[in-house]
Short mmCIF file of C-alpha atoms and ligand atoms in Angstrom, two decimals:
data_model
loop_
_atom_site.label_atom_id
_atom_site.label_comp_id
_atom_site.label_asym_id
_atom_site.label_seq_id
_atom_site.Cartn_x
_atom_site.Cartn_y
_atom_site.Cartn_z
CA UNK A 1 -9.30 -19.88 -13.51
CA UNK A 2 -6.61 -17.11 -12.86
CA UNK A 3 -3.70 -18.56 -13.13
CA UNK A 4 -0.99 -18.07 -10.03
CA UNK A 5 2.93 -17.14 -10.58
CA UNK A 6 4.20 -16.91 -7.40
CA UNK A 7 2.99 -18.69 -4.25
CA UNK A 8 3.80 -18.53 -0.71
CA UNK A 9 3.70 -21.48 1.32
CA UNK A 10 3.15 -20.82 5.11
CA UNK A 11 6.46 -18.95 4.85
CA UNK A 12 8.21 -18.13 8.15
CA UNK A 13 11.52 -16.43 8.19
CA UNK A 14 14.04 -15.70 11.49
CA UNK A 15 17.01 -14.37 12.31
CA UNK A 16 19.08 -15.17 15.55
CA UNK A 17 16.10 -17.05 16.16
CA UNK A 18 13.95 -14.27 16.31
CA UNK A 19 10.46 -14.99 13.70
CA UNK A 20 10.37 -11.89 11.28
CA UNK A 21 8.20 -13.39 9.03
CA UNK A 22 5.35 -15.47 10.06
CA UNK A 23 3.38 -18.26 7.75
CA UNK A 24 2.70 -16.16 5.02
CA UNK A 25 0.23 -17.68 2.39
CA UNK A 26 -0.08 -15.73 -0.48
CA UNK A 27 -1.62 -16.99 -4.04
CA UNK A 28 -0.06 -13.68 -6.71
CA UNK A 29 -2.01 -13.68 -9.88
CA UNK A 30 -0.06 -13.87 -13.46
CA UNK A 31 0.08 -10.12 -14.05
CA UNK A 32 -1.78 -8.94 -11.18
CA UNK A 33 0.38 -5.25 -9.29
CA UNK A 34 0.53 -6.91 -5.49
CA UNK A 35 1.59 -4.56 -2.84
CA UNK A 36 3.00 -5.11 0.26
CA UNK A 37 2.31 -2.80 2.48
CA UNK A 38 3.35 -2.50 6.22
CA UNK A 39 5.44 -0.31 8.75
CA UNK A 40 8.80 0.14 9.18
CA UNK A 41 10.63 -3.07 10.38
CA UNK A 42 7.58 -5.49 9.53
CA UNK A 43 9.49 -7.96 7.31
CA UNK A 44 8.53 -6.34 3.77
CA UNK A 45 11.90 -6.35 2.64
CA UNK A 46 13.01 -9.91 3.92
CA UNK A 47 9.71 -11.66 1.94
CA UNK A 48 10.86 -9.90 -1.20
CA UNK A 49 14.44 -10.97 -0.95
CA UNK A 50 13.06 -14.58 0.20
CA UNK A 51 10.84 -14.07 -3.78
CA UNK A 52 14.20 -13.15 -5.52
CA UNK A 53 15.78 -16.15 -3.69
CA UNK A 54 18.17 -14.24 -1.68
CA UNK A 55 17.22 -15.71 1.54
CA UNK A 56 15.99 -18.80 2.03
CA UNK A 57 12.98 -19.46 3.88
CA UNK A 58 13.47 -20.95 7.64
CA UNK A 59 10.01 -23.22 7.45
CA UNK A 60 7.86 -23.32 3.82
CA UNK A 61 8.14 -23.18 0.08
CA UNK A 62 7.78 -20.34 -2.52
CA UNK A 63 6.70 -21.35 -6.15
CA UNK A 64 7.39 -19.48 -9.25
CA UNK A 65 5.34 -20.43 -11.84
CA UNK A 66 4.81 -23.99 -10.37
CA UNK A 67 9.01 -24.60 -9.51
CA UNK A 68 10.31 -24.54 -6.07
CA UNK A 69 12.68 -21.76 -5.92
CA UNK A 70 14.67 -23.81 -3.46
CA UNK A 71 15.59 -25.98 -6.04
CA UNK A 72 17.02 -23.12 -8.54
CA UNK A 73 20.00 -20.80 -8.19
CA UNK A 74 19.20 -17.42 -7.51
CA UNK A 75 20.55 -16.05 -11.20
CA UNK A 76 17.79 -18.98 -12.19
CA UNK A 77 14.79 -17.58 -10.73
CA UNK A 78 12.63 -15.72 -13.50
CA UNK A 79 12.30 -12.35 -11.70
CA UNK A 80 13.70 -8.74 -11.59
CA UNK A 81 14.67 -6.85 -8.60
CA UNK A 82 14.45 -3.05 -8.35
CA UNK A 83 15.83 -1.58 -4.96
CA UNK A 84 15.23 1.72 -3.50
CA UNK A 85 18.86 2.57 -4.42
CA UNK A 86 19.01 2.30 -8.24
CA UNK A 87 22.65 1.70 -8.19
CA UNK A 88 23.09 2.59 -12.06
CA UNK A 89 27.02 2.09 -13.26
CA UNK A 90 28.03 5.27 -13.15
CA UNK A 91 30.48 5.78 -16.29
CA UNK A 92 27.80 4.06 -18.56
CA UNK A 93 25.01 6.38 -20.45
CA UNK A 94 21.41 5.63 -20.16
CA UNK A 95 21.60 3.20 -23.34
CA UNK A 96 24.99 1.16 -21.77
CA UNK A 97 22.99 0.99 -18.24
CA UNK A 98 19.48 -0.96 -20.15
CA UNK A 99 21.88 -2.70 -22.67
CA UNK A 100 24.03 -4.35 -19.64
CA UNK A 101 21.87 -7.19 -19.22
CA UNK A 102 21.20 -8.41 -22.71
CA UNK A 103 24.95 -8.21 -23.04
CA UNK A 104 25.82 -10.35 -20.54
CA UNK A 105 23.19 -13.29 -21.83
CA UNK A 106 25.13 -12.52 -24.98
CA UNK A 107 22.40 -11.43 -26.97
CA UNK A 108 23.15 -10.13 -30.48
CA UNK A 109 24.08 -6.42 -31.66
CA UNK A 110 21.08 -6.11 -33.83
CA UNK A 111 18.40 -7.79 -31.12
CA UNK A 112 19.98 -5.44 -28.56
CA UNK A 113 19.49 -2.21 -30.31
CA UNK A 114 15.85 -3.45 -30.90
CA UNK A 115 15.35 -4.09 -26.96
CA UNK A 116 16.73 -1.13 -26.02
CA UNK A 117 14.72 1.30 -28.01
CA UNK A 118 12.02 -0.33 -27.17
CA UNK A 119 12.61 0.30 -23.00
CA UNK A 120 13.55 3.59 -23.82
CA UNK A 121 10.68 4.53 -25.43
CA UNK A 122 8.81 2.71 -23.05
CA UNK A 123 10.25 5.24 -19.94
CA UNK A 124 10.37 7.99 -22.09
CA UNK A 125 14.18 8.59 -22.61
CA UNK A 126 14.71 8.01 -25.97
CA UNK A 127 16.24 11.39 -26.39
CA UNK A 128 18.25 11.16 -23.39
CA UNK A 129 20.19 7.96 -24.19
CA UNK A 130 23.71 9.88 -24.37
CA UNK A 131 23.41 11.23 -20.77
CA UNK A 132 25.61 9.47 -17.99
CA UNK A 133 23.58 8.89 -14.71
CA UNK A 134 24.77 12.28 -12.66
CA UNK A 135 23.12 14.35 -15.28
CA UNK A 136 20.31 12.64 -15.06
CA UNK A 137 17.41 13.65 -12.12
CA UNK A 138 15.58 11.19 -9.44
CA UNK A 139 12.81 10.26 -11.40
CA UNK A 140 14.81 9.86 -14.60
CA UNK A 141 17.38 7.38 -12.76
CA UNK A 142 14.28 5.77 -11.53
CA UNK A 143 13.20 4.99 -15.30
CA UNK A 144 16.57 3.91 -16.26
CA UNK A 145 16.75 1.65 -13.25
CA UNK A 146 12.85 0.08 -14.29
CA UNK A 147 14.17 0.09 -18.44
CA UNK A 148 17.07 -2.04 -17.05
CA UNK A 149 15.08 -4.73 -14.98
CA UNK A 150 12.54 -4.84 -17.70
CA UNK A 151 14.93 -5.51 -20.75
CA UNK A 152 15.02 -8.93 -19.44
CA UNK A 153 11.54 -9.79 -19.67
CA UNK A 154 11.14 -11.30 -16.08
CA UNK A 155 7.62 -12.83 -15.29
CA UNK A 156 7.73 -10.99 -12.19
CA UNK A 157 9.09 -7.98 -11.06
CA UNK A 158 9.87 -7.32 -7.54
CA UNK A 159 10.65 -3.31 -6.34
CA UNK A 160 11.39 -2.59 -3.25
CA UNK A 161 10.02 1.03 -2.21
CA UNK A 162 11.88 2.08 -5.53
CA UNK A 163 10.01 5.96 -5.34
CA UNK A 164 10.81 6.87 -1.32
CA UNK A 165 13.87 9.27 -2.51
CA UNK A 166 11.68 11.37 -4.91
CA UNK A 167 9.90 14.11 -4.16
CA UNK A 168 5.95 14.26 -3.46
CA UNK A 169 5.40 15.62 -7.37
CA UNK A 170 7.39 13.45 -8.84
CA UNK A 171 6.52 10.51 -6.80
CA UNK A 172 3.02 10.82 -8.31
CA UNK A 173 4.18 11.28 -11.57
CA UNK A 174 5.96 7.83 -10.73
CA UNK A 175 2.76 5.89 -9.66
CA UNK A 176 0.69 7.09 -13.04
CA UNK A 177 3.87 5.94 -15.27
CA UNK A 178 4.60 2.48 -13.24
CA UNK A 179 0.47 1.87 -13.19
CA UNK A 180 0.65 2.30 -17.08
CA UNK A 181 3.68 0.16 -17.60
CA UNK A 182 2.40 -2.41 -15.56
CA UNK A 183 -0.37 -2.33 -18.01
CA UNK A 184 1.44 -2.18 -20.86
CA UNK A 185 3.84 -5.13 -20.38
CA UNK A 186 1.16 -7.29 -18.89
CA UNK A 187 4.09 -8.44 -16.25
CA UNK A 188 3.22 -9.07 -12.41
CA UNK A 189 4.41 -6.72 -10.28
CA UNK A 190 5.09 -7.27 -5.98
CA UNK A 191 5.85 -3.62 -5.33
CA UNK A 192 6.73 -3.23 -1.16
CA UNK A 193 5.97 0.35 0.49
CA UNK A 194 5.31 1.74 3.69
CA UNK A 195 3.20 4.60 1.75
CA UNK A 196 -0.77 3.78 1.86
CA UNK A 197 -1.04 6.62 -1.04
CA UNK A 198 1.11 4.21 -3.56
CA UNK A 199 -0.65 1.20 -2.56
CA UNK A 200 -4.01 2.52 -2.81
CA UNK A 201 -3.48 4.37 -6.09
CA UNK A 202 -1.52 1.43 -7.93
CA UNK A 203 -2.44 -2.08 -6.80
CA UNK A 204 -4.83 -4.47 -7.61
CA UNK A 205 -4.58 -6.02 -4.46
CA UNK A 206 -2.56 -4.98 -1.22
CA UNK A 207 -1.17 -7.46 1.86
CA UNK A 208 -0.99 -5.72 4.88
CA UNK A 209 1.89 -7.11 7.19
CA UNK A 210 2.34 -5.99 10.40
CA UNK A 211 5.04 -7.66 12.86
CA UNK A 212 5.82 -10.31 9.77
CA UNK A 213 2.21 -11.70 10.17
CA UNK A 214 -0.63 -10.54 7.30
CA UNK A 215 -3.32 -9.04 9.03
CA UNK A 216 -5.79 -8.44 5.58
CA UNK A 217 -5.04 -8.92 1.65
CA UNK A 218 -8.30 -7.19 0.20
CA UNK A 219 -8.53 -4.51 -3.08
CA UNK A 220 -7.29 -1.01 -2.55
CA UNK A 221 -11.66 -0.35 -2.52
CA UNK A 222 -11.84 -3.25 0.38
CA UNK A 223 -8.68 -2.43 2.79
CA UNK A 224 -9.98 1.07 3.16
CA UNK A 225 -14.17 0.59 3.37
CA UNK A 226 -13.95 -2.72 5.51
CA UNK A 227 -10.57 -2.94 7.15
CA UNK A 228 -10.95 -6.06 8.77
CA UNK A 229 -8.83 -5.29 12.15
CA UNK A 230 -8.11 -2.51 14.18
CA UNK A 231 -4.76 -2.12 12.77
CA UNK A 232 -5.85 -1.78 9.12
CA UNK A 233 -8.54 0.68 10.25
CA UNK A 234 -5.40 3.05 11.97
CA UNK A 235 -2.18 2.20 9.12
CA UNK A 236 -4.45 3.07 6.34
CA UNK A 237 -6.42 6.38 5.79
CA UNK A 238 -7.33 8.79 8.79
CA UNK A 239 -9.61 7.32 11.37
CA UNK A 240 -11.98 7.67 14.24
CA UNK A 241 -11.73 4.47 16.49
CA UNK A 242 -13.95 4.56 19.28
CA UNK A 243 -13.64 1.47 21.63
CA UNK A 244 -16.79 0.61 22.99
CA UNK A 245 -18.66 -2.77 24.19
CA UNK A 246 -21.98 -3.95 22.60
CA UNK A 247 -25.18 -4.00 24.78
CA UNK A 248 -27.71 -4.95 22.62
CA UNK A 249 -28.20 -6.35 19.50
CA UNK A 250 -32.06 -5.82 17.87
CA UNK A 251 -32.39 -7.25 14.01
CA UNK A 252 -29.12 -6.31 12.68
CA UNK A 253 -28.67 -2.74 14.54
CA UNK A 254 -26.40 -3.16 17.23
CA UNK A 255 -26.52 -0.63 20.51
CA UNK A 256 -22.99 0.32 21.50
CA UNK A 257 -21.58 1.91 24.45
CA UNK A 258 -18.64 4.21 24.36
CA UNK A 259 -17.52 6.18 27.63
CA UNK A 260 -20.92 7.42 28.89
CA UNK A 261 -22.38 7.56 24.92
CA UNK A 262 -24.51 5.08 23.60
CA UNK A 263 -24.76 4.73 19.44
CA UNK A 264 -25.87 2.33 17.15
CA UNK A 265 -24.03 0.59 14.17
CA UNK A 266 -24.96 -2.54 11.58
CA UNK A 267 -24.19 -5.16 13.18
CA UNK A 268 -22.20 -8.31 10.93
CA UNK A 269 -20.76 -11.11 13.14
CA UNK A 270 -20.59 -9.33 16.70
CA UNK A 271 -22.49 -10.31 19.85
CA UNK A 272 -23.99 -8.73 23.02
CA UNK A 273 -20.79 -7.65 25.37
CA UNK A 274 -18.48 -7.97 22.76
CA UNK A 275 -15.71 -5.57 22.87
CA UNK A 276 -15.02 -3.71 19.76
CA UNK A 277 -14.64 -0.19 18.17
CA UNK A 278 -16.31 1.77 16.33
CA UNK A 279 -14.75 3.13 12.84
CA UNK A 280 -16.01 6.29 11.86
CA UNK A 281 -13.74 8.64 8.76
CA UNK A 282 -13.55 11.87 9.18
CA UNK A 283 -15.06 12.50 6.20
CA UNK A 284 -18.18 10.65 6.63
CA UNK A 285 -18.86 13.12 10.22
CA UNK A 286 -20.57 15.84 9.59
CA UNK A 287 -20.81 19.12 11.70
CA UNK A 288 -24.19 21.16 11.94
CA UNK A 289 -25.24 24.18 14.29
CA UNK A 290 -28.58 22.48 14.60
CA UNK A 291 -30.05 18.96 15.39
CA UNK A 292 -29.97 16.49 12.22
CA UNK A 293 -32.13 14.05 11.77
CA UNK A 294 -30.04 10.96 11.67
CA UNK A 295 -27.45 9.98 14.82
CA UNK A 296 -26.05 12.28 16.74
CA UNK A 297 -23.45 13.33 19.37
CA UNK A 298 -22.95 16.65 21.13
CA UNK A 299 -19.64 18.15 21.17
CA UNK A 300 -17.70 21.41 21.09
CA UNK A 301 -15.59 22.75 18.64
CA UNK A 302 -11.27 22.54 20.27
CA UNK A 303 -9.84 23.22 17.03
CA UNK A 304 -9.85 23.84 13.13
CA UNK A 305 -6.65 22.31 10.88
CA UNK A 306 -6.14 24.50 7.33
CA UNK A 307 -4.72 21.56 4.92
CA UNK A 308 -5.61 23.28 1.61
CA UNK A 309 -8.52 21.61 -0.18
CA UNK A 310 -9.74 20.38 3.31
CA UNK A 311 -10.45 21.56 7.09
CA UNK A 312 -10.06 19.20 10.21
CA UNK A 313 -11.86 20.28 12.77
CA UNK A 314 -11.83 18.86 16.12
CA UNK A 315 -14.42 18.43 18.53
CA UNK A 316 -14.41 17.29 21.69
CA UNK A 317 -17.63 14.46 22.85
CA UNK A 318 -17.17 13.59 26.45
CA UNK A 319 -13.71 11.94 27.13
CA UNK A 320 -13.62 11.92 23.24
CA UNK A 321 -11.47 14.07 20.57
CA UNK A 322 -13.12 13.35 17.06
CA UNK A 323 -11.69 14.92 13.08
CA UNK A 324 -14.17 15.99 10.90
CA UNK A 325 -12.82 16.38 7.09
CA UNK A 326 -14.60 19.28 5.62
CA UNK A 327 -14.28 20.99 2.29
CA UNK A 328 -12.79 24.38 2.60
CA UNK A 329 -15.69 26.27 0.76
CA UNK A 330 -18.39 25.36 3.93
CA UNK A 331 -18.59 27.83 7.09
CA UNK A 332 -16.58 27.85 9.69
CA UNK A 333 -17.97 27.75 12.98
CA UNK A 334 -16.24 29.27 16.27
CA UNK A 335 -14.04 27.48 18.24
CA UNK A 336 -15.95 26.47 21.43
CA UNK A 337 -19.39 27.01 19.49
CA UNK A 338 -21.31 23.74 21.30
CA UNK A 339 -22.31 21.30 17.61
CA UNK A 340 -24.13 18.71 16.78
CA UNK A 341 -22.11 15.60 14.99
CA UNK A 342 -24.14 13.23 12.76
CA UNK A 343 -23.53 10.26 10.41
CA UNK A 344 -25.45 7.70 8.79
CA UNK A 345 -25.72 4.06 10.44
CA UNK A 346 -24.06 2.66 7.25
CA UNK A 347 -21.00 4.73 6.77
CA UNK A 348 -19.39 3.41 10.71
CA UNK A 349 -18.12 -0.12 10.81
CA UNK A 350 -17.80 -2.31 13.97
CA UNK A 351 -14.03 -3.94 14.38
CA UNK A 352 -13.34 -6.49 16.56
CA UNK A 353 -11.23 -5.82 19.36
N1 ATP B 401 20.08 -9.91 7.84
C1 ATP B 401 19.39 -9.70 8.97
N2 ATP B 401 19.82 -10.14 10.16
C2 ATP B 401 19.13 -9.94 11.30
N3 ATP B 401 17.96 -9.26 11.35
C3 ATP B 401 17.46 -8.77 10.21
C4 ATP B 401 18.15 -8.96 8.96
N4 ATP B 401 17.41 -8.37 7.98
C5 ATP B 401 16.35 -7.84 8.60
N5 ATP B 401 16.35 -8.08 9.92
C6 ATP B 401 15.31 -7.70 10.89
O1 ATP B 401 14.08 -8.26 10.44
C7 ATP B 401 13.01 -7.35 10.63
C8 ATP B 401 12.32 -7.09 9.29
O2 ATP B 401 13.19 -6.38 8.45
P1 ATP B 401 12.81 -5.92 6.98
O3 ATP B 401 14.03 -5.32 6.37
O4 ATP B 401 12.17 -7.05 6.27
O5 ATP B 401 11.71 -4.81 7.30
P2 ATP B 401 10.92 -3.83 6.28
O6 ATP B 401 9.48 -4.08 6.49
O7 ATP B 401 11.46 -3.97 4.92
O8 ATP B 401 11.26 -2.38 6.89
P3 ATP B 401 11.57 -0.97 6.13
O9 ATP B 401 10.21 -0.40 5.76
O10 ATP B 401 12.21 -0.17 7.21
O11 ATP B 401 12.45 -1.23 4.95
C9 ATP B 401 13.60 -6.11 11.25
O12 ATP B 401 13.39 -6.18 12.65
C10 ATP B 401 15.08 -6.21 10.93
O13 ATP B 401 15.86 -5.58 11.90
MG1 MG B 402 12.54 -2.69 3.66
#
């Protein structure tokens, strides 16, 4: 069996009475990248500090490695904090800045030098170990600041949206260098974001919070093919969600009504008059000229998006405005031209209302 390091404990956290966080349970596997993902406001940051023992919780218990934080001083607790703010000290060189913490435990000379060249070849400074912070860029701060929480060996490592000030190339530099550290050091990492693209591309698992509650904890694969609620569906990846009621179920194909369209979808759990919607990606819609074989709606063409490597085209279906991902090579066809939408029955997904 997998062996847990941290553990939340039907967690609930408020302030001024007001419940930010709401009985969390959450088992994080020894060396396992956990994200938490969520909007703005929905408590990310107050679990996290409630993991490094900043906070206490207001109801339920948080184990490290089988200990009750609430039992330890917060300079006790075996993990690492990285904020979004590196905070480096500014009038010590990239060397000084990882060395600071081995100093303080008042590790010896020798050991030290060891550590440190070790971290910096780790983050790839080693030939930049003379440079003070401001001449330093973003993402090489960002390395110094992940050298210096690492030096310590923590079992866990906690960062708190530690790549939002970098920009979009650099970022994903970032995520391919923290996914192979992770890897390297074996360490757990609970990395919070509001970005689906970092969760998706480094975690093993992601929570999804939203208003302090978790709404699914899946695999990166999972969260995005079989978002369990309506929210998931909508926070992560682009979406059609077409809310409908169920008229008829026949084996496991149900009928659905949307508006004045009928459609069918697998059916899972649902029954007849159930209200749900209907997910449907824009890449899995298709646009053709003439009538495909498999389902289809009639629509007409309101607009085309140029994104680069892809085209979103809208089309209008009744009351209905629907995106269509398409790859920038195919044809483009007029706007207003009258089209036929298809998909197969197994690429939509009925979510409960
Ligand atoms: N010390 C505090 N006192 C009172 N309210 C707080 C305190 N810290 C956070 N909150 C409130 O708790 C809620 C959750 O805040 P938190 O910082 O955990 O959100 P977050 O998910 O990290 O958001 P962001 O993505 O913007 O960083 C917010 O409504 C916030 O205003
Ligand atoms: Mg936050």
């Amino acid at each position: 069996m997998e062996k847990i390091i941290v553990k939340l404990d039907n967690v609930s956290k408020n302030f001024d009475k007001v419940k930010v966080v709401k009985n969390i349970n959450l088992n994080i596997k020894d060396g396992e990248f956990l994200t938490i993902l969520g909007p703005s406001g929905c408590g990310k940051t107050t679990i996290l500090k409630m993991i490094a023992g900043f906070f206490n919780p207001t109801e339920g218990h948080i184990y490290i490695d089988g200990e009750d934080i609430a039992k330890l001083e917060p300079y006790q607790i075996p993990v690492n904090t990285i904020f979004q703010n590196h905070a480096l000290f500014p009038h010590l060189n990239v060397r000084k800045n990882i060395e600071f913490g081995l100093k303080m435990k008042k590790i010896s000379k020798n050991k030290r030098t060891i550590e440190v060249n070790k971290m910096l070849k780790l983050v790839k400074l080693d030939k930049l170990d003379n440079r003070l912070p401001i001449q330093l860029s973003g993402g090489q701060k960002q390395r110094v600041a992940i050298a210096r929480a690492l030096v310590n060996h923590p079992k866990v490592l906690l960062l708190d949206e530690p790549l939002s000030s970098l920009d979009l190339k650099l970022k994903k530099e970032m995520m391919l260098e923290l996914k192979k550290i992770k890897q390297n050091l074996g360490i757990t990492f609970i990395y919070v974001t509001h970005d689906q693209e970092e969760a998706l591309t480094m975690s093993d698992r992601i929570v999804i919070i939203n208003k302090g509650k978790i709404e699914q904890i899946d695999t990166p694969v999972n969260i995005y093919n079989y978002p369990k609620t309506k929210f998931v569906a909508d926070f992560i990846g682009e979406s059609n969600l077409l809310k409908g009621i169920i008229t008829k179920i026949d084996n496991n194909i149900a009928t659905i009504k949307i508006g004045n369209i009928e459609v069918l979808a697998l059916n899972q759990i649902n029954k007849v008059n159930d209200n749900v919607h209907l997910l449907i990606r824009p890449e899995q819609l298709k646009i053709t000229k003439t009538k495909p074989n498999n389902q289809f709606l009639k629509g007409t063409i309101t607009d085309h998006l140029y994104q680069g490597d892809i085209i979103k085209t809208f089309v209008n279906v009744d009351d209905l405005s629907l995106k269509i991902n398409r790859f920038n090579e195919q044809e483009l066809l007029p706007l207003n031209s009258e089209v036929y939408i298809s998909w197969d029955i197994e690429d939509a997904l009925i979510i409960q209302d």
